[in-house]
Coordinates of C-alpha atoms in Angstrom, one line a residue:
X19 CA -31.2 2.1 2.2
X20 CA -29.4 -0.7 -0.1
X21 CA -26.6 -1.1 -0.3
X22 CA -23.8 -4.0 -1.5
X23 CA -20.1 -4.5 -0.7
X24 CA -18.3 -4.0 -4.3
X25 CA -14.9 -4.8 -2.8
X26 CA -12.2 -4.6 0.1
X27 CA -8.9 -3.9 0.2
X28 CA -7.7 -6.5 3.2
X29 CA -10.0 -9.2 3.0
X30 CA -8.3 -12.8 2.9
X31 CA -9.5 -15.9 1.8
X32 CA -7.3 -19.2 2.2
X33 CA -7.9 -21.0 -1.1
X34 CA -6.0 -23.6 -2.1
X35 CA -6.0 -22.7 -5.8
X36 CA -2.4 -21.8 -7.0
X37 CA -3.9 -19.3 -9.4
X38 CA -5.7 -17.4 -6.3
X39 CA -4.4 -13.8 -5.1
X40 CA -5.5 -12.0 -8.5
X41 CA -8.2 -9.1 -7.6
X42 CA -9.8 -11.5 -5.3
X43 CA -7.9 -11.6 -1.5
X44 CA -7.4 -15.0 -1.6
X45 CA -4.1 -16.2 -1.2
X46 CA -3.1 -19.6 -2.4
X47 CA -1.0 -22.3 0.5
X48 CA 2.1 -21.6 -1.2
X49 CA 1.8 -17.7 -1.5
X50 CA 0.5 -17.6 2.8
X51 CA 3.5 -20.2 3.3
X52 CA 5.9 -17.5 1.5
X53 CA 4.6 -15.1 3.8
X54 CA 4.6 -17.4 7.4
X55 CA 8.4 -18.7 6.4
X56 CA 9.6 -14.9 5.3
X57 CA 12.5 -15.6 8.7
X58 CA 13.5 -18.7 6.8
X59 CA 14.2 -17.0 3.9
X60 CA 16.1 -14.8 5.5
X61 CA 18.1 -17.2 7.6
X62 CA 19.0 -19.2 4.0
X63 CA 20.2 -16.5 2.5
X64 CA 21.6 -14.0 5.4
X65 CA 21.9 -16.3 8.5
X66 CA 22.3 -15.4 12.5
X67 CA 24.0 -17.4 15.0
X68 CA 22.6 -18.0 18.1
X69 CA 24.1 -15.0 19.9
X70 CA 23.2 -12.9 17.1
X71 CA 19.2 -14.2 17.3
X72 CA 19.4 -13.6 20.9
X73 CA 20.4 -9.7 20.7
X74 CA 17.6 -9.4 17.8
X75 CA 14.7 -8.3 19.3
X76 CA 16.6 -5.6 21.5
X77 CA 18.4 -4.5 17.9
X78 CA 14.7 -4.2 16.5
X79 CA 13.7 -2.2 19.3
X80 CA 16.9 0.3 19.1
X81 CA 16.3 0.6 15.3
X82 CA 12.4 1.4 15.7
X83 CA 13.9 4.4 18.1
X84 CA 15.5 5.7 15.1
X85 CA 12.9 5.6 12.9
X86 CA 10.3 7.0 15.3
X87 CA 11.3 9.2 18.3
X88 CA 15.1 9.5 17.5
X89 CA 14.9 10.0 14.0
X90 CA 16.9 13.2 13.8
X91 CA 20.1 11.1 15.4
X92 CA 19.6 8.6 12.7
X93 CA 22.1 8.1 10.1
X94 CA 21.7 8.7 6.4
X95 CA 22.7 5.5 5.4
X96 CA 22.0 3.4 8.6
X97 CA 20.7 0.3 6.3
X98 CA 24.1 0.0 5.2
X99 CA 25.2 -1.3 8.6
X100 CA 24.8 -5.3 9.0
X101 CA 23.0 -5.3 12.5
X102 CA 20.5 -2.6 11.2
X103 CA 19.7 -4.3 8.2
X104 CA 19.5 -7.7 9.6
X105 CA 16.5 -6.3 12.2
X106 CA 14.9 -4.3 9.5
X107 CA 14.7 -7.4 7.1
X108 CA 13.1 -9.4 9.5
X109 CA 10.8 -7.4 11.9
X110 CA 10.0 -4.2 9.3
X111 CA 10.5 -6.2 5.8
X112 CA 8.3 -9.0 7.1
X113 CA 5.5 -6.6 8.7
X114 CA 5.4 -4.9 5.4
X115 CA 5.0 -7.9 3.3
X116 CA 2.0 -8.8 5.3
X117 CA 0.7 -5.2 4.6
X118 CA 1.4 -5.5 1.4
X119 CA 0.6 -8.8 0.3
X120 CA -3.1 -7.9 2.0
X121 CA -3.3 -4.9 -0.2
X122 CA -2.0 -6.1 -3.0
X123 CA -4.4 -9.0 -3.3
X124 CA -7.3 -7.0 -3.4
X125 CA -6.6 -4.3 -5.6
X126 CA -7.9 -5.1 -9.5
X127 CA -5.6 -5.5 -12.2
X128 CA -5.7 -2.4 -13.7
X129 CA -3.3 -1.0 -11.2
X130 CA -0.6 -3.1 -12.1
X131 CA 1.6 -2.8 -15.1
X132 CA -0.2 -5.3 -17.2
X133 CA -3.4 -7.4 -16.9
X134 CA -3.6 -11.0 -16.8
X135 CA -3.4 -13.2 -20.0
X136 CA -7.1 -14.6 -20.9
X137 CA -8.1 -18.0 -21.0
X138 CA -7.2 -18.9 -24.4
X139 CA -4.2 -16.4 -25.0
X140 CA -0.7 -17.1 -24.1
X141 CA 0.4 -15.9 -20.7
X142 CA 3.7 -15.2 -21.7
X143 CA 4.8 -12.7 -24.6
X144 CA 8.3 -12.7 -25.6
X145 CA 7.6 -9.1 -26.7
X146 CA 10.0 -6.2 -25.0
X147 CA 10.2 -5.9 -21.3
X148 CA 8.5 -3.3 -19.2
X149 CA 10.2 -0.8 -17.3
X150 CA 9.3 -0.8 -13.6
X151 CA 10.7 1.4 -11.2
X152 CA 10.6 0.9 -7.3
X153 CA 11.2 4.0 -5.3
X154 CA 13.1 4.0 -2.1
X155 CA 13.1 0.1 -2.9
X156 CA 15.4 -0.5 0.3
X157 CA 15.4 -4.5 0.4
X158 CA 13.1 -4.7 -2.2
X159 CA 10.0 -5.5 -0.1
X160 CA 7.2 -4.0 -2.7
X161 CA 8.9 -5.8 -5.3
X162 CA 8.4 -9.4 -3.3
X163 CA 5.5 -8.2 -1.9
X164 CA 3.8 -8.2 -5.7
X165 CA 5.5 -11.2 -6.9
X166 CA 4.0 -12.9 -3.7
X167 CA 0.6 -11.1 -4.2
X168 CA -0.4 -11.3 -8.2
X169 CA 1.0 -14.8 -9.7
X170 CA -0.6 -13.3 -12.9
X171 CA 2.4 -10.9 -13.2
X172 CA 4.9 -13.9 -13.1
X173 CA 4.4 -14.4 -16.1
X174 CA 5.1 -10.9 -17.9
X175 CA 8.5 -10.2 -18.7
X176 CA 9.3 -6.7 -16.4
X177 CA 12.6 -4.8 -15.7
X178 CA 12.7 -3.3 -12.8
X179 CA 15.0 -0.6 -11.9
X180 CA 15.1 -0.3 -7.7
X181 CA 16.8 2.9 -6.5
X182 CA 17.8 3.1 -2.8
X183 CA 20.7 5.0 -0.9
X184 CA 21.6 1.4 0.8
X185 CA 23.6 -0.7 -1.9
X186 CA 23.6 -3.4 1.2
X187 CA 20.0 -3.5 1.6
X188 CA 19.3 -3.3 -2.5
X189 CA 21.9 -6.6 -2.7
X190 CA 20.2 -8.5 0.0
X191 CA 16.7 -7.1 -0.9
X192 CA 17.6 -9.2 -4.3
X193 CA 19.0 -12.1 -2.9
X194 CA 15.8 -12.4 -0.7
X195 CA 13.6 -11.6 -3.7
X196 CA 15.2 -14.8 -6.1
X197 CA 14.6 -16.8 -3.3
X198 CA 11.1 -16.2 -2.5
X199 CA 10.6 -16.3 -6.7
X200 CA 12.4 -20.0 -6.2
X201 CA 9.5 -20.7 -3.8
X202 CA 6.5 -19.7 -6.2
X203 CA 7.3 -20.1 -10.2
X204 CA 5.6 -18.9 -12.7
X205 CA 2.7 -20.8 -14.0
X206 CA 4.2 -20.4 -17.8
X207 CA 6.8 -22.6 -18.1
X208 CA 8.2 -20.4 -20.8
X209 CA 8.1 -17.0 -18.9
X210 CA 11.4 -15.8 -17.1
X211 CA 11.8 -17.5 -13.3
X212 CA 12.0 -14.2 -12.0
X213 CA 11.9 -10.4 -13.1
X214 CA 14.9 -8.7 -14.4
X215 CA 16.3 -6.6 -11.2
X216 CA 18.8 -3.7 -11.8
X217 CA 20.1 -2.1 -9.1
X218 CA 20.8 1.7 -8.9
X219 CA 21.9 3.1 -5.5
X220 CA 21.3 6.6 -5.4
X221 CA 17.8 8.9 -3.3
X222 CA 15.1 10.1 -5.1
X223 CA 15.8 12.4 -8.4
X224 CA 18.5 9.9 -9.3
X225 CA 19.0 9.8 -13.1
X226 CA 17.5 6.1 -14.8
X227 CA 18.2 5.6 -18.0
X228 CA 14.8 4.9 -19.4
X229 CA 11.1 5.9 -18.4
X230 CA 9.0 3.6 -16.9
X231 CA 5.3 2.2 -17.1
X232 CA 5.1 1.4 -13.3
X233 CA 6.7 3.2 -10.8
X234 CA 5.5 2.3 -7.0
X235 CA 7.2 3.5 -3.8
X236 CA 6.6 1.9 -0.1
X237 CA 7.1 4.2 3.1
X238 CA 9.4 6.7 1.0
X239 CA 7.4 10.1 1.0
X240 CA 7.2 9.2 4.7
X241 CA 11.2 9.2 5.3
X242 CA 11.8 12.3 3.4
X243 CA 9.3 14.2 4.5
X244 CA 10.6 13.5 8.2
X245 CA 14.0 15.0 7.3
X246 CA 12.1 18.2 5.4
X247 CA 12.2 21.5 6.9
X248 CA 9.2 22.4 5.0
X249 CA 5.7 20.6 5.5
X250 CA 3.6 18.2 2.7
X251 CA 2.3 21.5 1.1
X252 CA 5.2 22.3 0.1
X253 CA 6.9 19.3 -0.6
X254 CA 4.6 17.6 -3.0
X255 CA 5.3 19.6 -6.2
X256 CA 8.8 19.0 -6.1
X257 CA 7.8 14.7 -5.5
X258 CA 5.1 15.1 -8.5
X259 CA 7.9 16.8 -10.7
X260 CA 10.2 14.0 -10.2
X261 CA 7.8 11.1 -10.7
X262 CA 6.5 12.7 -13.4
X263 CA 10.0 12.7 -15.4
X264 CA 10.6 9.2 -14.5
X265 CA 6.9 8.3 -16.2
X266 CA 6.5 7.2 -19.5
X267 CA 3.4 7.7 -21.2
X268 CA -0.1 6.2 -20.1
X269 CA 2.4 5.5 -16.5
X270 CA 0.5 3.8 -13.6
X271 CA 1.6 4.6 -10.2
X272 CA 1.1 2.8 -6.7
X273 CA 2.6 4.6 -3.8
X274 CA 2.1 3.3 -0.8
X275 CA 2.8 5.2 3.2
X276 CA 2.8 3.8 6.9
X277 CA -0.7 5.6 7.2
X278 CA 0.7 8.2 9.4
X279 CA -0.4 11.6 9.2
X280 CA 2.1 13.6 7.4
X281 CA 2.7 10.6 4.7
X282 CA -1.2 10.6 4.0
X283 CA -1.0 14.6 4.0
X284 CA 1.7 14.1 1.2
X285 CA 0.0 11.3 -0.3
X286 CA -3.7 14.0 -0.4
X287 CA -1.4 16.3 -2.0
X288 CA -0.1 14.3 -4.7
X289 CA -3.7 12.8 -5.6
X290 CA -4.8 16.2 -6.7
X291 CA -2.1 16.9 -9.0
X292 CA -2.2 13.6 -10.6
X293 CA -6.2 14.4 -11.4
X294 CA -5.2 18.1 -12.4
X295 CA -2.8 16.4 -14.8
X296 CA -5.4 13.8 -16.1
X297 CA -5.0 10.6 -13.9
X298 CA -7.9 8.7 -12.3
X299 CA -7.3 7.8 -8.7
X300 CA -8.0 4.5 -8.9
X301 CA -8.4 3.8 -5.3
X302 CA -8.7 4.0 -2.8
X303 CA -10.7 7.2 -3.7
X304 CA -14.8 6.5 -4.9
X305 CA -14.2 10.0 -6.9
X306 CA -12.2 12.5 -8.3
X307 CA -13.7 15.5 -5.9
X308 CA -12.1 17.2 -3.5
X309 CA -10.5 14.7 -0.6
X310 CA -12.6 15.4 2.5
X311 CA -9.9 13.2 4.7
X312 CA -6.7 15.4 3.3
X313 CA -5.1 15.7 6.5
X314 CA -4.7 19.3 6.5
X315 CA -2.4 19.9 9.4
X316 CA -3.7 17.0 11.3
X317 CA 0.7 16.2 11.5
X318 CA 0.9 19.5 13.8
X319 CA -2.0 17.9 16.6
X320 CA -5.4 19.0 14.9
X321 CA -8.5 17.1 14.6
X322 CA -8.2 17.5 10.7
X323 CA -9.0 13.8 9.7
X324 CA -6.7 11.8 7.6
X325 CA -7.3 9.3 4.6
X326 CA -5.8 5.6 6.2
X327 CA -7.0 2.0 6.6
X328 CA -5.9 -0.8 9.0
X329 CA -7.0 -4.6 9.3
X330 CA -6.1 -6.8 12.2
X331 CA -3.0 -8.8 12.5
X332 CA -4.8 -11.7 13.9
X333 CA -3.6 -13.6 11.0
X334 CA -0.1 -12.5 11.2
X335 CA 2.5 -15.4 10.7
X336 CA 2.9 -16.5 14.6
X337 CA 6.8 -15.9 14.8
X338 CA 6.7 -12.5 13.7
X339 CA 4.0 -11.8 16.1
X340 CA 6.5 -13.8 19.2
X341 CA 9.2 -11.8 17.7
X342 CA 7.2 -8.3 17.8
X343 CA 6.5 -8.8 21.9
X344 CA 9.9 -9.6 22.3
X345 CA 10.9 -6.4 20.8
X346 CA 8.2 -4.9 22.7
X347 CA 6.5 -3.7 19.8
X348 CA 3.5 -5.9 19.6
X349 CA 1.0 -5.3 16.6
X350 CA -3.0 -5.4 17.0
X351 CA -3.7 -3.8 14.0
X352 CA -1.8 -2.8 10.3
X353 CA -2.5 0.9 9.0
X354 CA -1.2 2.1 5.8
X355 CA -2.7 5.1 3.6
X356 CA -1.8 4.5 -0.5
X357 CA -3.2 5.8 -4.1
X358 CA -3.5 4.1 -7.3
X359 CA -3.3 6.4 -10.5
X360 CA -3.6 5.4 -13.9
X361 CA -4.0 8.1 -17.0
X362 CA -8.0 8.7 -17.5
X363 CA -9.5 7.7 -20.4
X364 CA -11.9 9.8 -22.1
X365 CA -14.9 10.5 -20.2
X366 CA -17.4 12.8 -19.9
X367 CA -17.7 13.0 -15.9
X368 CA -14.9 13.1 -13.7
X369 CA -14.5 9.4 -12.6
X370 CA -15.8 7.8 -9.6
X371 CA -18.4 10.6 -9.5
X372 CA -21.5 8.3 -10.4
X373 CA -23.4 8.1 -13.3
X374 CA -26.7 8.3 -11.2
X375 CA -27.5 10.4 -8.7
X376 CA -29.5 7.8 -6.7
X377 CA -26.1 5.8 -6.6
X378 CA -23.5 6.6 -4.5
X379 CA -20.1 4.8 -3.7
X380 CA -18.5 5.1 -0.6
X381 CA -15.0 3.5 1.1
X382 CA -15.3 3.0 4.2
X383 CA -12.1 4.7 6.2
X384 CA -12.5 3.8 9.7
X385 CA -13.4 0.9 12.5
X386 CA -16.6 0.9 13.6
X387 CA -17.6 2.6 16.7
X388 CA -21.5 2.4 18.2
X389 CA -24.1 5.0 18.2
X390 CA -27.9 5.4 19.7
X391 CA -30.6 3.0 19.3
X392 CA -28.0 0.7 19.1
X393 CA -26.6 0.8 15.5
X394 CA -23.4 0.9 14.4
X395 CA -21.5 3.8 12.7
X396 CA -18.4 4.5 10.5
X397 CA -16.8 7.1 8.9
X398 CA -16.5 7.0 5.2
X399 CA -15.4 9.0 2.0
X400 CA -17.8 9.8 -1.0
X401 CA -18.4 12.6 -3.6
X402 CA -20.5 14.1 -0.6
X403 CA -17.5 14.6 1.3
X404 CA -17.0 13.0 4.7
X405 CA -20.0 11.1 5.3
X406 CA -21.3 9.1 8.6
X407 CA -22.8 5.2 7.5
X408 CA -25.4 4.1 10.2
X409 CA -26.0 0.7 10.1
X410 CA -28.8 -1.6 12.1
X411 CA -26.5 -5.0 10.7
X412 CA -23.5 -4.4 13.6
X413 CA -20.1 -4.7 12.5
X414 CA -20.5 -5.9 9.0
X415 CA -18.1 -3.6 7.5
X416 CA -14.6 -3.0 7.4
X417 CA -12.2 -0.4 7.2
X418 CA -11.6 -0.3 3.3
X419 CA -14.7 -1.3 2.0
X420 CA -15.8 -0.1 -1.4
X421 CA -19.8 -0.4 -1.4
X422 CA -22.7 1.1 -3.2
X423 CA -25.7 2.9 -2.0
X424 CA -28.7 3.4 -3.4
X425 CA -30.5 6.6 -2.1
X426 CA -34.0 6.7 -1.3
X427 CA -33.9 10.5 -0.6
X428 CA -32.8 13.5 -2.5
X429 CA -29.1 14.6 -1.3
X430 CA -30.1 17.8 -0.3
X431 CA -32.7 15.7 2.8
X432 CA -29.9 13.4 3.5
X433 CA -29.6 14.1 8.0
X434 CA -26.0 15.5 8.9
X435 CA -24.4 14.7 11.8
X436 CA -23.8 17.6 14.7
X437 CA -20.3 16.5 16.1
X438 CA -18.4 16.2 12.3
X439 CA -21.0 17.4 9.6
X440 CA -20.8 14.3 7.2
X441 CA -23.9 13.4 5.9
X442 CA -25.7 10.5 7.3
X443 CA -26.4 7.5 5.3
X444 CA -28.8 4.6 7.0
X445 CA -28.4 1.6 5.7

């Protein structure tokens, strides 16, 4: 069958352009320098003596501890303590930046709070700001991460409210933030040098004082649902209730998890209320059917697949990756599991459903592993549910692929596969 790659969600491409990283995975010299000299930043604004660089990696290694295997020792407000926060800013803050930034990138402007300017218009509007509000912001890592990612949105004139439990890591968070924003300007030499960053320390629920158009949250669901007695299922419409009275009208969200099970569970959950209510998932999802990878229970052991995506680190900035073996964390690969909802606009099908039958977009959600008659196979979600991709091209695909098939059989004839029962689609 035929098919063609729409989009990804990680690819990279170095381009020298200054005006790369909009909807296109390029990243510009200065935004991948941002990125590879993240420790610099940190050591201008919050430095470490010698001693204190030699005890980091074994700090790191304590802290992952806590937020892994001895979570239920860890304190509440553990980022308020300087030798915590220092490892998290530059082992977990720097790892998520290159999650993020990778993400980010690819993504198309729709899911941000405001598109880019066109050719002949003026990229920056002295009109009202936009309210912006970053959940669990911590040291304010999505908030970099974006300005990093999208130089299109330097140039609009946002407020953004970041609420965390840690007022130490919110006031290094912005410390590191106006320094990285030093680094890459706006292109508008009229539009603000930075965002607008108010600080509110308080834990999810916390009262802010307007509602917003863009409201994001990084590895948050994931922490609270680790210190919930009761599972995703029941979690998720009390977290829907809450965003939903910080939202403004037409809100967009972007939430973003770690990719583990329980956080993507949460995440499945919170997809289907946002459709209920009138939201298009704008991805990672190729529809707005049931979600075949919705992790039912797979956070208890079960096979139950679960909607994530990882890339390779390969192009990592080399310190972190020296600094991640000598914390004996090393990283091969990035995983994360997000959703990006924006209010529908009138349409008679439910989106991402396909106007044609003969068409049919998948994402692709896993690596590729081989099969008989040596092709290669990957797991992927469509409005058919979970469904297998054979391919005779080898690995040609990545996890979080967007393409488009075009069938050359009914549905109904498609093969299905014995071992999971997605349908089979050769291509």
């Amino acid at each position: 069958m035929k098919f063609e790659v729409l989009n990804s969600l990680f690819s990279i491409k170095k381009d020298a352009s200054e005006n790369a990283g909009a909807a296109s995975g390029s990243l510009s010299k200065a935004q991948l320098q941002a990125i590879e000299n993240f420790d610099k930043t940190i050591q201008s604004v919050r430095p470490l003596n010698s001693r204190q660089m030699q005890a980091l990696p074994d700090n790191i290694a304590a802290l992952s501890h806590q937020l892994t295997d001895e979570r239920g020792s860890r304190r509440l407000g553990y980022m308020n303590e300087n030798v915590q926060l220092s490892a998290y800013v530059r082992y977990f803050t720097w790892w998520n930046l290159v999650r993020l930034t990778r993400l980010f990138s690819n993504l198309q402007e729709e899911a941000f709070p405001c598109e880019a300017a066109s050719a002949d218009e003026t990229a920056y509007s002295s009109d009202a700001s936009m309210a912006c509000l970053d959940l669990g912001s911590g040291p304010l890592t999505l908030v970099t991460a974006l300005w990093i990612s999208r130089p299109e949105l330097r140039n609009k004139k946002l407020t953004w409210y970041c609420l965390d439990l840690s007022q130490a890591a919110l006031t290094l968070g912005e410390e590191l933030y106006m320094s990285v924003a030093a680094q890459l300007p706006p292109s508008d030499e009229n539009a603000p040098a930075h965002w607008k960053i108010i600080r509110v320390k308080g834990s999810f629920g916390t009262f802010i004082k307007e509602k917003c158009s863009f409201i994001t949250c990084a590895n948050m669901f994931n922490e609270l649902d680790q210190g919930a007695k009761m599972p995703p299922e029941f979690q998720s419409k009390k977290y829907y209730d809450q965003l939903s009275a910080y939202a403004a009208e037409n809100a967009k969200f972007l939430l973003v998890e770690p990719g583990v099970p329980k956080a993507a569970r949460t995440l499945s959950l919170l997809r289907e209320r946002f459709i209920k209510a009138g939201y298009e998932v704008k991805a990672p999802c190729p529809h707005a059917l049931e979600c075949p990878m919705n992790g039912f229970k797979s956070y208890t052991g079960s096979k139950n697949k679960w909607c994530n995506f990882a890339f390779s680190t390969e192009d990592a900035p080399a310190r972190l990756q020296k600094l991640s073996v000598a914390a004996k964390l090393p990283k091969e690969r990035a995983v994360l599991s997000f959703i990006s909802a924006v209010k529908a606009e009138g349409k008679d099908e439910k989106p991402g459903t396909g106007k044609k039958n003969s068409s049919l977009l998948l994402r692709i959600t896993s690596d590729s592993f081989r099969l008989p008659k040596n092709r290669t196979g990957y797991y992927a979600c469509s409005r058919l549910g979970l469904t297998l991709v054979s391919s005779e091209q080898g690995d040609s695909l990545n996890s979080g692929d967007l393409i488009r098939v075009e069938l050359s059989k009914p549905v109904e004839n498609l093969p299905v596969d014995y071992k999971s029962g997605a349908k089979i689609i050769h291509i």
